[in-house]
XYZ file of C-alpha atoms in Angstrom:
746
model
C 157.766 150.404 115.881
C 159.040 149.644 112.135
C 158.066 152.301 109.193
C 155.842 152.661 107.650
C 157.240 151.632 103.323
C 158.743 154.235 100.911
C 158.676 153.543 98.000
C 161.781 155.203 96.652
C 160.026 156.012 92.969
C 156.530 155.704 93.165
C 155.469 157.843 96.500
C 156.847 161.026 94.880
C 153.248 160.984 93.652
C 152.698 160.675 97.514
C 154.655 162.215 99.703
C 156.123 166.219 99.239
C 155.959 165.543 95.178
C 154.744 168.835 93.056
C 151.736 168.040 90.830
C 151.684 169.023 87.669
C 148.207 170.894 86.307
C 146.673 170.217 83.519
C 146.331 173.490 82.218
C 148.398 173.683 78.411
C 148.792 176.777 75.687
C 150.056 176.982 72.710
C 153.591 177.922 71.499
C 156.468 177.288 68.124
C 158.930 175.116 68.428
C 160.758 174.830 64.805
C 158.181 177.746 63.024
C 155.927 174.817 64.121
C 152.680 175.650 65.843
C 152.596 172.830 69.249
C 150.830 172.428 72.155
C 152.664 172.737 75.305
C 152.578 173.112 78.602
C 152.615 176.187 81.765
C 155.665 174.460 82.587
C 158.276 174.857 79.949
C 160.758 176.971 80.932
C 161.908 179.838 79.062
C 165.510 180.527 76.802
C 168.592 179.121 79.165
C 166.113 176.713 80.877
C 165.342 180.350 83.061
C 161.345 180.446 84.655
C 159.783 183.258 82.558
C 157.813 185.510 84.494
C 155.229 184.407 87.260
C 156.454 180.926 86.526
C 157.089 178.525 89.165
C 159.572 174.956 88.134
C 158.303 171.666 89.342
C 161.448 169.147 91.090
C 162.015 166.942 88.813
C 163.129 164.316 91.630
C 161.714 163.004 94.994
C 162.820 164.577 98.047
C 162.874 161.027 99.221
C 166.692 159.039 98.196
C 166.005 156.422 95.803
C 167.435 153.415 98.198
C 164.667 154.327 100.621
C 161.611 152.456 100.874
C 160.513 149.704 98.569
C 159.928 150.139 95.288
C 156.481 148.658 94.822
C 153.877 150.682 93.418
C 152.536 152.892 95.398
C 148.784 151.618 95.655
C 150.527 148.197 96.281
C 151.775 149.642 99.415
C 149.269 151.488 99.818
C 146.407 149.776 99.381
C 143.578 150.163 102.068
C 145.743 152.294 103.904
C 143.343 155.262 104.987
C 144.053 158.417 107.167
C 140.793 159.560 109.223
C 140.520 163.432 109.933
C 137.321 164.880 112.654
C 136.644 168.355 111.328
C 133.988 170.384 111.415
C 132.532 173.894 109.511
C 130.080 176.379 110.047
C 127.761 177.294 107.814
C 125.243 180.161 108.518
C 121.850 180.598 108.613
C 120.373 183.742 107.410
C 117.670 185.460 108.227
C 116.862 182.949 111.857
C 116.873 184.490 114.779
C 116.975 180.981 116.904
C 120.721 179.845 114.641
C 122.722 182.599 114.118
C 124.988 180.091 112.812
C 125.567 175.922 112.434
C 127.879 173.382 113.431
C 128.308 171.086 111.396
C 131.170 167.829 112.437
C 132.014 165.887 109.498
C 134.713 162.726 108.862
C 137.627 163.809 106.123
C 139.112 160.079 104.857
C 143.002 161.265 103.107
C 143.567 158.141 100.347
C 146.810 157.291 100.922
C 147.059 154.904 98.072
C 146.803 158.022 95.374
C 145.626 160.838 97.396
C 142.215 161.313 96.705
C 140.237 162.423 99.792
C 136.231 161.990 100.497
C 134.855 164.065 103.690
C 130.895 162.299 105.130
C 128.953 164.268 108.121
C 127.940 161.487 110.292
C 123.235 161.688 110.099
C 121.864 162.821 113.083
C 118.277 161.816 113.871
C 115.321 164.404 112.872
C 118.355 166.924 111.740
C 116.449 168.125 108.779
C 119.677 168.250 106.671
C 120.393 166.111 103.577
C 123.635 164.681 105.749
C 126.094 161.551 104.626
C 128.519 161.919 102.201
C 129.571 166.009 101.082
C 132.342 165.260 98.923
C 132.561 162.938 97.337
C 136.502 160.632 96.528
C 138.634 162.545 94.485
C 142.022 164.824 94.007
C 141.248 167.885 95.737
C 142.917 171.237 94.477
C 143.972 173.432 95.881
C 142.618 176.412 97.171
C 143.507 179.758 94.054
C 145.858 181.019 92.776
C 147.406 176.849 92.980
C 144.761 175.621 91.360
C 146.507 173.880 89.497
C 147.915 171.412 91.915
C 145.943 169.150 94.450
C 146.020 168.403 98.393
C 148.538 165.998 99.188
C 149.618 164.879 102.707
C 152.300 167.485 103.525
C 148.901 169.763 104.703
C 146.855 168.091 107.351
C 147.562 168.527 110.568
C 146.355 168.774 114.399
C 144.969 172.209 114.164
C 144.677 172.775 110.876
C 142.077 174.816 109.273
C 141.841 173.401 105.073
C 140.247 174.948 102.197
C 137.845 172.292 100.219
C 136.206 174.595 96.800
C 135.604 177.182 99.406
C 134.877 176.020 102.390
C 136.756 176.322 105.293
C 137.676 172.959 107.691
C 138.501 172.576 111.432
C 140.608 170.007 111.925
C 140.668 169.286 115.675
C 141.210 165.108 115.468
C 142.521 162.136 113.940
C 142.475 157.855 114.490
C 145.630 156.598 116.432
C 146.507 154.835 112.719
C 146.953 158.242 111.638
C 148.442 159.308 114.121
C 151.403 157.499 114.245
C 151.182 158.048 110.148
C 152.348 161.555 110.452
C 155.180 160.970 113.229
C 156.983 158.088 111.349
C 156.518 160.830 108.461
C 158.116 162.998 110.625
C 154.919 165.321 111.133
C 155.004 167.410 114.034
C 151.333 166.731 115.019
C 149.366 169.895 117.691
C 147.658 168.956 120.830
C 143.933 168.402 119.642
C 141.262 170.486 120.456
C 138.365 170.714 121.850
C 135.641 170.036 119.709
C 132.702 172.304 119.964
C 128.969 172.218 120.308
C 126.022 173.521 118.347
C 124.054 176.465 120.244
C 120.742 175.518 118.426
C 121.404 172.058 119.261
C 121.893 172.274 123.613
C 118.931 174.999 122.989
C 116.863 172.389 121.411
C 118.616 169.908 124.125
C 117.796 171.946 127.139
C 113.897 171.755 125.551
C 113.315 167.724 125.696
C 115.249 167.819 128.718
C 112.284 170.088 130.295
C 109.484 167.727 128.997
C 111.217 164.648 130.699
C 109.683 163.777 133.468
C 111.247 164.038 137.428
C 109.286 160.411 138.555
C 108.940 158.828 134.973
C 106.248 155.705 135.089
C 107.703 152.832 135.331
C 108.272 151.057 132.517
C 108.073 147.186 131.810
C 110.193 146.184 128.387
C 110.339 142.407 127.791
C 111.804 143.356 123.973
C 114.955 142.113 124.742
C 114.739 139.255 126.879
C 111.418 137.891 124.476
C 114.264 138.583 121.128
C 117.249 136.889 123.677
C 115.372 134.005 124.193
C 113.553 133.132 122.182
C 112.772 129.261 121.598
C 114.631 128.285 125.104
C 113.198 126.190 127.137
C 114.153 124.857 129.974
C 112.487 121.107 130.547
C 112.305 119.688 134.232
C 110.774 115.897 134.742
C 109.035 115.434 138.412
C 106.624 113.874 140.222
C 103.393 114.339 142.252
C 103.324 112.452 144.616
C 99.269 112.600 145.701
C 99.023 109.752 147.780
C 98.099 110.756 150.923
C 94.431 111.213 149.230
C 91.922 108.692 148.278
C 93.221 106.505 145.427
C 95.302 108.731 145.282
C 99.173 107.669 143.344
C 102.761 108.666 142.383
C 102.119 111.125 138.583
C 104.831 111.667 136.584
C 105.095 115.048 134.718
C 106.982 117.338 133.055
C 107.885 120.812 133.271
C 108.709 123.765 130.713
C 110.174 126.331 132.243
C 109.821 129.071 129.259
C 113.558 132.033 128.666
C 111.393 134.125 127.065
C 108.382 135.291 129.205
C 109.169 133.512 132.574
C 106.136 131.263 132.541
C 105.434 127.346 132.926
C 103.348 125.128 131.913
C 103.137 120.787 132.792
C 102.569 118.193 131.101
C 101.070 115.386 132.566
C 102.398 111.847 131.241
C 99.427 109.721 131.362
C 101.167 106.124 131.004
C 98.310 103.791 129.389
C 95.239 102.315 130.930
C 95.613 104.476 133.543
C 92.276 104.875 133.220
C 92.619 108.774 133.045
C 91.577 110.972 130.812
C 93.801 112.602 128.359
C 93.908 116.187 129.597
C 96.516 118.888 127.319
C 97.997 120.058 129.946
C 98.567 119.548 133.233
C 99.115 123.703 133.829
C 98.900 125.953 131.304
C 101.576 128.193 130.651
C 102.025 131.010 133.186
C 102.981 132.716 135.079
C 103.659 130.775 138.681
C 103.599 132.220 141.753
C 105.929 130.955 145.228
C 103.277 131.067 148.038
C 99.623 130.674 145.998
C 96.683 133.313 148.404
C 93.874 132.163 150.367
C 91.758 132.981 147.475
C 91.403 134.294 143.498
C 91.813 137.571 142.937
C 89.087 139.759 141.202
C 89.478 140.394 138.185
C 91.365 144.415 138.278
C 92.372 143.258 141.949
C 96.265 142.908 140.378
C 97.542 145.043 137.921
C 100.919 146.335 136.543
C 100.829 150.102 137.641
C 97.991 151.851 139.309
C 95.849 154.548 138.612
C 94.916 157.322 140.925
C 91.604 159.762 140.194
C 93.054 162.861 140.975
C 89.582 165.411 139.953
C 87.063 162.496 138.426
C 84.241 164.624 137.235
C 84.137 167.323 139.524
C 85.345 169.959 137.036
C 82.846 169.887 134.230
C 82.736 166.399 132.269
C 87.109 165.386 132.241
C 88.367 163.574 134.820
C 92.020 163.530 135.479
C 94.483 160.597 136.713
C 98.339 159.933 137.174
C 99.761 157.437 138.032
C 100.368 156.440 141.171
C 104.439 155.576 141.058
C 104.142 154.015 144.784
C 101.970 151.595 144.401
C 99.881 152.258 147.413
C 98.356 149.155 148.096
C 99.365 146.995 144.761
C 99.851 143.389 145.806
C 103.463 141.839 145.488
C 103.383 138.566 144.203
C 106.879 136.876 144.261
C 106.943 134.220 141.152
C 109.459 131.620 139.800
C 112.266 132.212 138.023
C 114.963 130.118 136.207
C 117.041 129.715 140.215
C 114.342 128.763 141.687
C 114.356 124.999 139.211
C 116.753 122.378 140.296
C 116.976 118.765 140.166
C 115.756 117.991 143.957
C 113.869 120.934 144.669
C 109.770 121.066 145.620
C 107.435 123.700 144.042
C 104.007 124.337 145.513
C 101.980 124.542 142.639
C 98.557 125.768 143.578
C 99.062 123.856 146.474
C 100.697 120.391 144.898
C 103.422 120.015 145.825
C 105.834 119.069 142.814
C 109.748 117.842 143.233
C 111.702 117.923 139.761
C 113.810 114.797 139.170
C 116.257 115.039 136.492
C 116.347 117.123 133.165
C 117.431 117.598 129.876
C 121.348 118.043 128.185
C 120.150 121.513 127.425
C 118.951 122.354 130.167
C 122.164 121.095 131.635
C 124.620 123.134 129.307
C 122.618 126.343 131.024
C 123.150 126.319 134.255
C 126.873 124.759 133.490
C 126.879 128.176 131.479
C 124.569 131.096 133.814
C 124.974 129.914 137.279
C 128.013 127.705 136.986
C 126.378 124.316 138.871
C 127.930 121.039 137.303
C 126.204 118.192 139.690
C 122.550 117.778 138.142
C 122.563 113.560 139.767
C 119.015 112.124 138.898
C 116.329 111.690 141.736
C 115.131 107.650 140.653
C 111.858 108.629 139.679
C 110.555 106.211 138.179
C 108.320 103.378 138.576
C 110.035 100.079 137.985
C 107.978 98.342 134.981
C 106.168 95.860 135.141
C 106.817 91.844 135.322
C 105.989 91.684 131.246
C 104.179 88.795 131.143
C 105.771 86.089 128.268
C 101.868 85.432 125.714
C 102.154 82.185 124.594
C 99.750 80.199 122.233
C 97.952 77.075 123.314
C 99.386 73.664 120.677
C 97.991 72.720 117.858
C 95.715 70.695 118.241
C 96.282 68.903 114.060
C 92.994 71.482 112.651
C 94.502 73.227 109.169
C 98.098 74.540 109.611
C 100.352 75.318 111.628
C 99.800 78.668 109.726
C 97.206 79.020 109.225
C 96.314 77.274 113.094
C 97.770 79.937 115.003
C 96.995 82.956 113.110
C 93.651 82.320 114.875
C 94.336 82.545 118.102
C 96.345 86.378 117.096
C 92.755 88.331 116.903
C 89.459 87.662 117.346
C 88.388 88.244 113.437
C 91.262 85.525 112.646
C 93.575 85.970 108.972
C 95.179 83.916 106.985
C 98.939 83.261 106.560
C 100.580 85.789 105.764
C 103.536 84.379 103.180
C 106.413 85.874 102.098
C 106.071 87.914 98.884
C 109.339 90.166 98.604
C 111.333 86.936 98.490
C 108.632 84.942 96.280
C 109.444 88.404 93.938
C 113.592 88.335 94.549
C 113.987 84.642 94.470
C 110.613 83.218 91.256
C 111.645 82.889 87.618
C 113.544 85.436 85.632
C 114.252 83.964 82.202
C 117.036 81.890 82.812
C 117.309 81.467 86.006
C 114.583 78.857 87.418
C 115.810 79.848 90.469
C 115.809 76.595 91.089
C 118.352 73.973 92.971
C 117.663 70.425 91.599
C 119.115 67.087 93.523
C 119.651 63.424 91.632
C 118.695 60.950 95.081
C 118.365 57.275 96.160
C 116.024 55.372 98.253
C 118.354 54.022 101.549
C 116.524 50.897 101.757
C 117.422 47.054 101.635
C 115.222 46.134 99.371
C 116.873 45.276 96.203
C 114.273 46.763 93.758
C 114.372 50.021 95.884
C 117.740 50.312 95.898
C 118.154 51.483 91.959
C 114.816 53.837 92.063
C 116.791 56.747 90.933
C 114.369 60.893 91.597
C 115.036 64.468 90.933
C 114.106 66.480 94.899
C 113.290 69.887 93.674
C 113.865 73.081 95.861
C 111.605 76.232 95.207
C 113.674 78.971 96.345
C 110.105 81.421 96.110
C 108.062 79.542 98.467
C 111.065 77.037 99.802
C 108.987 74.311 98.683
C 110.043 71.079 98.103
C 109.042 68.252 94.646
C 109.973 64.540 93.936
C 110.168 63.374 90.665
C 110.801 60.176 89.325
C 112.252 59.349 85.834
C 110.555 56.285 84.495
C 112.793 53.594 83.945
C 113.014 50.763 81.122
C 112.619 47.568 82.378
C 112.376 48.611 86.407
C 108.302 47.309 86.614
C 108.429 50.675 88.285
C 106.204 53.534 86.822
C 108.128 56.987 87.003
C 106.616 60.190 87.777
C 104.865 62.372 89.991
C 106.892 61.001 92.932
C 105.759 64.021 96.061
C 103.191 66.839 95.354
C 105.089 70.127 96.379
C 105.144 71.928 99.388
C 107.184 72.605 102.011
C 108.566 69.435 103.609
C 108.869 69.190 108.093
C 112.160 67.709 109.414
C 111.486 64.498 110.773
C 111.961 64.164 114.850
C 110.002 67.141 115.832
C 107.168 67.267 117.957
C 104.204 67.281 116.353
C 101.350 68.887 118.856
C 103.406 72.184 119.869
C 102.840 75.568 120.368
C 105.793 77.431 118.578
C 105.932 76.607 114.765
C 107.551 73.203 113.505
C 111.042 73.694 111.044
C 111.577 72.719 107.509
C 113.909 71.929 105.267
C 115.777 74.954 103.712
C 117.816 75.321 101.212
C 121.526 75.511 102.451
C 119.827 71.428 103.987
C 120.827 70.250 100.808
C 123.929 69.305 99.670
C 125.547 66.419 97.710
C 126.024 63.940 100.264
C 123.238 65.102 102.601
C 120.571 62.587 103.725
C 117.105 64.453 104.401
C 113.782 62.746 105.176
C 110.511 63.578 103.112
C 107.810 61.529 104.973
C 108.911 58.459 106.210
C 111.527 58.440 102.845
C 114.553 58.612 104.203
C 116.791 60.588 100.380
C 120.744 60.469 99.769
C 121.517 63.159 97.671
C 124.602 61.993 95.064
C 124.598 64.669 92.496
C 123.449 67.961 91.512
C 122.450 69.600 88.193
C 124.936 72.402 87.041
C 122.370 75.275 88.224
C 122.698 74.170 91.269
C 126.467 74.117 91.752
C 126.638 77.179 89.956
C 123.764 78.673 92.161
C 125.108 77.237 95.351
C 128.710 78.757 94.352
C 127.710 82.633 94.094
C 125.782 82.923 96.796
C 128.390 80.896 99.400
C 127.663 82.603 102.252
C 124.228 81.157 103.137
C 125.662 77.771 101.829
C 128.700 76.199 103.719
C 129.210 73.512 101.936
C 130.157 75.668 98.856
C 132.150 78.123 100.387
C 135.076 77.537 99.140
C 137.073 79.517 101.710
C 135.144 77.691 105.062
C 136.493 74.364 103.181
C 139.988 75.627 103.094
C 139.994 76.431 106.514
C 138.547 72.960 107.417
C 141.364 71.501 105.197
C 144.037 73.829 106.944
C 142.878 72.635 110.355
C 142.973 69.285 109.199
C 146.169 68.525 107.492
C 148.027 71.284 109.498
C 150.102 68.663 111.262
C 150.495 65.888 108.960
C 150.999 68.093 105.840
C 154.615 67.059 104.930
C 152.153 63.293 104.763
C 149.641 64.866 102.357
C 152.459 66.463 101.006
C 154.306 62.880 99.653
C 150.569 61.346 98.816
C 149.931 63.901 96.346
C 153.382 63.572 94.591
C 152.870 59.506 95.029
C 149.800 59.239 93.152
C 151.506 61.990 89.891
C 154.635 60.348 89.465
C 154.771 61.465 86.674
C 154.856 64.662 88.326
C 152.481 66.926 85.873
C 150.583 68.154 88.563
C 147.395 66.890 87.160
C 145.486 64.171 88.143
C 141.984 62.410 88.229
C 139.255 63.473 90.073
C 138.100 59.936 91.258
C 141.321 59.238 92.909
C 141.631 62.977 94.139
C 138.233 62.341 95.712
C 140.134 58.998 96.909
C 142.896 61.236 99.058
C 140.816 64.168 100.008
C 138.123 60.658 101.821
C 141.658 60.038 103.497
C 142.856 62.935 104.345
C 140.039 64.094 106.454
C 138.484 61.315 107.335
C 135.520 61.382 106.148
C 134.867 64.708 107.560
C 134.437 66.479 104.534
C 130.727 65.924 102.587
C 130.529 64.586 99.343
C 129.650 68.609 98.373
C 132.802 70.112 99.218
C 135.053 67.564 97.446
C 133.234 68.363 94.582
C 133.546 72.478 94.870
C 137.204 71.731 95.718
C 137.494 69.647 92.324
C 135.878 72.784 90.092
C 137.367 74.944 92.140
C 140.875 73.809 91.000
C 139.813 71.720 88.074
C 140.635 71.757 84.289
C 138.003 72.239 82.329
C 138.227 72.176 78.656
C 136.255 75.120 78.206
C 133.326 74.950 74.524
C 132.265 77.651 73.513
C 128.090 77.180 72.541
C 127.611 76.066 69.078
C 126.727 79.236 67.325
C 124.887 77.186 64.823
C 122.428 76.255 66.612
C 121.344 79.188 67.708
C 120.656 80.622 64.860
C 119.103 77.494 63.485
C 116.260 77.688 66.154
C 116.286 81.511 65.747
C 115.487 81.288 61.633
C 112.367 79.087 63.113
C 111.088 81.804 64.765
C 111.839 83.968 62.596
C 110.190 81.390 59.805
C 107.079 81.523 62.303
C 106.714 84.938 62.556
C 107.259 85.277 58.217
C 109.451 88.365 59.085
C 111.941 88.810 55.692
C 112.904 92.716 56.297
C 116.465 91.574 56.500
C 118.136 94.043 53.348
C 116.798 97.047 56.182
C 117.574 94.873 58.912
C 120.924 95.528 57.641
C 121.375 99.020 56.783
C 119.846 99.744 59.384
C 123.313 97.816 61.193
C 125.517 99.581 58.410
C 124.158 103.389 59.662
C 124.934 102.322 63.398
C 128.722 101.327 61.410
C 130.488 105.250 61.623
C 133.634 103.919 61.308
C 132.703 101.423 57.909
C 134.666 98.480 59.202
C 131.761 96.142 59.640
C 131.578 95.348 63.446
C 129.469 97.120 66.104
C 129.572 95.502 70.022
C 126.631 93.111 71.541
C 124.925 96.112 72.992
C 125.200 97.947 69.780
C 123.474 95.563 67.518
C 121.183 94.185 70.578
C 119.379 97.918 70.725
C 119.346 97.921 66.691
C 117.290 94.687 67.139
C 115.845 95.874 69.875
C 114.460 98.908 67.924
C 113.953 97.617 64.308
C 111.135 94.596 67.186
C 112.926 91.283 65.534
C 110.622 88.733 66.634
C 113.224 87.126 68.751
C 113.439 86.521 72.747
C 115.383 87.942 74.547
C 117.448 85.549 76.193
C 117.874 83.944 72.925
C 119.029 87.330 71.419
C 121.749 87.479 74.012
C 122.710 84.039 73.116
C 122.379 84.569 69.951
C 124.688 87.850 70.214
C 127.878 86.471 72.654
C 128.187 83.434 71.110
C 129.032 85.138 67.708
C 131.181 87.917 70.022
C 135.272 88.139 68.098
C 137.482 89.074 71.367
C 137.329 91.983 71.250
C 133.672 92.144 72.412
C 132.444 93.194 68.404
C 130.001 91.166 66.352
C 130.464 90.980 62.571
C 126.984 92.385 61.635
C 126.732 91.536 58.005
C 127.691 87.701 59.420
C 125.459 87.708 62.263
C 121.853 89.226 58.696
C 123.226 86.104 56.614
C 123.233 83.247 59.241
C 119.351 84.459 60.210
C 118.009 85.055 56.872
C 116.217 82.117 56.291
C 115.013 82.445 52.916
C 118.246 82.652 50.814
C 120.663 80.634 53.432
C 118.992 78.075 55.156
C 119.425 75.941 57.828
C 118.164 72.031 56.035
C 118.339 69.223 59.843
C 120.004 69.133 63.605
C 121.840 67.285 62.568
C 125.036 69.127 62.322
C 124.306 70.235 66.020
C 127.100 69.006 68.141
C 126.268 69.396 71.300
C 122.968 69.755 72.463
C 120.339 72.559 74.397
C 119.438 70.861 76.816
C 116.983 73.136 79.240
C 116.582 72.328 83.376
C 112.962 71.886 83.227
C 114.346 68.604 81.069
C 117.511 66.853 83.249
C 116.817 64.186 84.457
C 119.612 63.695 85.999
C 122.925 62.714 84.252
C 126.630 63.901 84.732
C 127.057 67.250 83.582
C 127.931 68.696 80.164
C 131.124 69.553 81.180
C 131.938 67.060 84.623
C 135.326 67.604 86.243
C 138.094 64.784 84.634
C 141.784 66.748 85.586
C 142.853 68.171 89.045
C 145.063 70.364 89.632
C 146.722 69.773 93.096
C 149.511 71.971 93.629
C 147.435 75.637 93.626
C 145.128 73.859 96.397
C 148.459 72.510 98.546
C 149.429 75.965 98.055
C 146.758 77.633 99.669
C 146.116 75.099 102.138
C 149.707 74.826 103.460
C 151.544 77.143 101.033
C 153.800 75.178 100.126
C 155.349 75.850 96.540
C 157.295 72.749 95.505
C-alpha cells in the first residue's frame, strides 16, 4: 500500500511540531520596552527556569514527502473516532450516571477537531454538535499547546475543556492512516451500555404482547408502484349464449394495490350502450362464490366478545389471531396473468391475448419471461365499401352538383382561400401570367389575329383578350370571360371532377384548346418568364437543370459534332452568336424535342444583356406629380430630418434609413414608387445622396417641365399589348452552355 503524502516543511504543523503559544509579555531590548514572546531564551541561549523551548525544525527530513502545503495535501481528509463520555446525573435514583456516545473528527488539513453526538429519539437531551470545529488546546499545564495527531489512539483518554472522552474505535481509513504514520494501534474496546437505556428497553419490551396483531402495511407497495399499471388486451367469447358474440376488452392491473379493472372496447354502430367500465376497480377473486356474502362476513380481522355486557355496561373484546370462521379468498396477482391464460371474472371466461410494452418489460425484469407472442383476437376488418357518386347531370357546375351529394343540406363548393390570399395581387406582384397567342386555323383572316391569354394564379382562371388592330376588319376586345377552362377530350357526364388547365400547361410553344378554339402560345411577357424561372420546381419548361439534363442525354453521343456545329456558326471565334441562329442550332440538335419555351429559357440563361437602369428622371417626374396633387411643400423640414439622421455628416444615407425617414415624415408617395426611386438613386455602396434626392422632388424650385426627356417609358403589366419585351435576347454565349452540358472548355 502506498504511503500518504508527507509534505516537507508544511507538515511540521500537522505531525509532531510544537505549537507556539499566544501569550506574550513585556521585556527590554537595548533599553527599550518591547512586547516579546515567552519562548525567548535567556542570556547565552539557555532556557530560563521553568521554560520549555520549542524545536525549530521538524522531526521529518525535508526530502520526504511532497512540498505541497498541508491544506492542499490533506484536503477533505478526516480521521473519525468512536468515543463516549460518562455524565453524572445528580438527585435521581433511576440513573446515577449516563453514558453518551459521540464521534470525534480530526481534520488533517489544519488540526481542527469537531465532536458530534448522534441524536437519539425521545432522549430529552440536546444533542448534535457538542464542540464546534476548531483547534483545541491541551489541558493545563500545557494549555499553550494544541492537540495533534500524536495524541489520538484507541483505548486512550483525551480531555476537551475538562470533559474526558474515551476513544474505543475508529473507521478503516483512520486505522490505515495511523499505521502508515508508525502509530501502533491499541485493540478496540467494547461499547458500554447506558444503564438507564437498558432499563427503559426492558419496560418497552414488557409492553410488547407476545402475540401481536397481524399488521396490514401496504404503504411501501403503494409508494413503490403508484402509477404503475399493467395493460392486457383480451376477448370475452360470449357466442354460446343467444345473440352473443366476441367482445374485445382491455384489462388494467394496478400494482399499487393489486386491483383490476376491465374496460370494454365498443365498436361504432354496434348497438350497445357505452358503459364506462365492464368491471369496476377491485380485487378479483380467482373462484367466484356461489352466492354473494353478506356485509360483515368478509373482514380483515375477527373480533371475539370475551365479556360482552356481563360486567356492568362495559364489554371486553379481543382480536382472534387464529381467525376462526374467517373466509379465505384467493385473488388474482400479477403472477397469474399471462398471454394465453384465461381468468374467471365473476363467471365470465376472459382470454388474455396481448399486452403493451411496459407490461412486457415488467415481466422480463421480475419473472424473466421472454416469449410475448400475441394471440390473434381482432376480427377481420369488414370490406370497405367504396363510396361512389352519381354522374354529373348537367345542372350547375360539377363542384356544385358534387356538394349536393355530400349531405342532406347542400353546401356551396369551398374555394382555396389560402391560395387566393397568397397568389392575389400584392403591390407590383400581379401573379398573372400573360402569353401572346394566335389561332391555329386555315382561315387567312383569323390566322393573323393576336390574342393575350391571362392566367390568374389566385384561382386558376383564364381570360382571353384580343387587342384591336388596324385594317383587319375585326373589332378587338374581350374574347373569353375570366373562368376556369376544362381540358378537351373529357367525358361530359361522369362522377369524377373534370380536369382544368393548370399553370404548368401554359408555356411558349404549347397548343391549348379553349371551347373549340385552338391557340398557339408564341410569346410571354417578362413577368411570366421571371415568375416561371423563380418557381422552376413547378414549371419544368423553365427549369434550367431539367433542360440541361435533357440536352445532355440527346447530345452525349454527338458531343464532338455539336462542338463543330457551334464553331462553324462562329467563324470570328467571338464565342457569341445571335439568338435566331442559336434557336435554329438547338432545333437541329434536339430534332424538335425541345419546346420553344425551353429554348428561350436556355437563351435567357446564357444571354448577353445590356442591363440598363430605370430612368430616375421619369420616377422623379411621377413623384413630383403626386406631391403636387397632394400640395406637399415641406422639403426644408424633410431635408433637416434627413440631415439629423446623418451622424457622419457625409451627405449619404442607406436606402432603408431614407425610406424609414420618408415613412415617418408621411410623404404622400406610394411604397412601390418610393422603393423604385430609392433604388434608382443608389450608388455602388447602396447609399443615397439625400440632398440631391430632395432637390429632385422639390417641384417648386426644380420642376421637371415635360415627359419628353424620358428615354425608357415605364410599362405596366396590365397594359402589355403583346409586343416584344423591352430587353429582348439578342446574343448568346455558347461556350458556357457547352461546358455545362458536355464539360468542354475549348
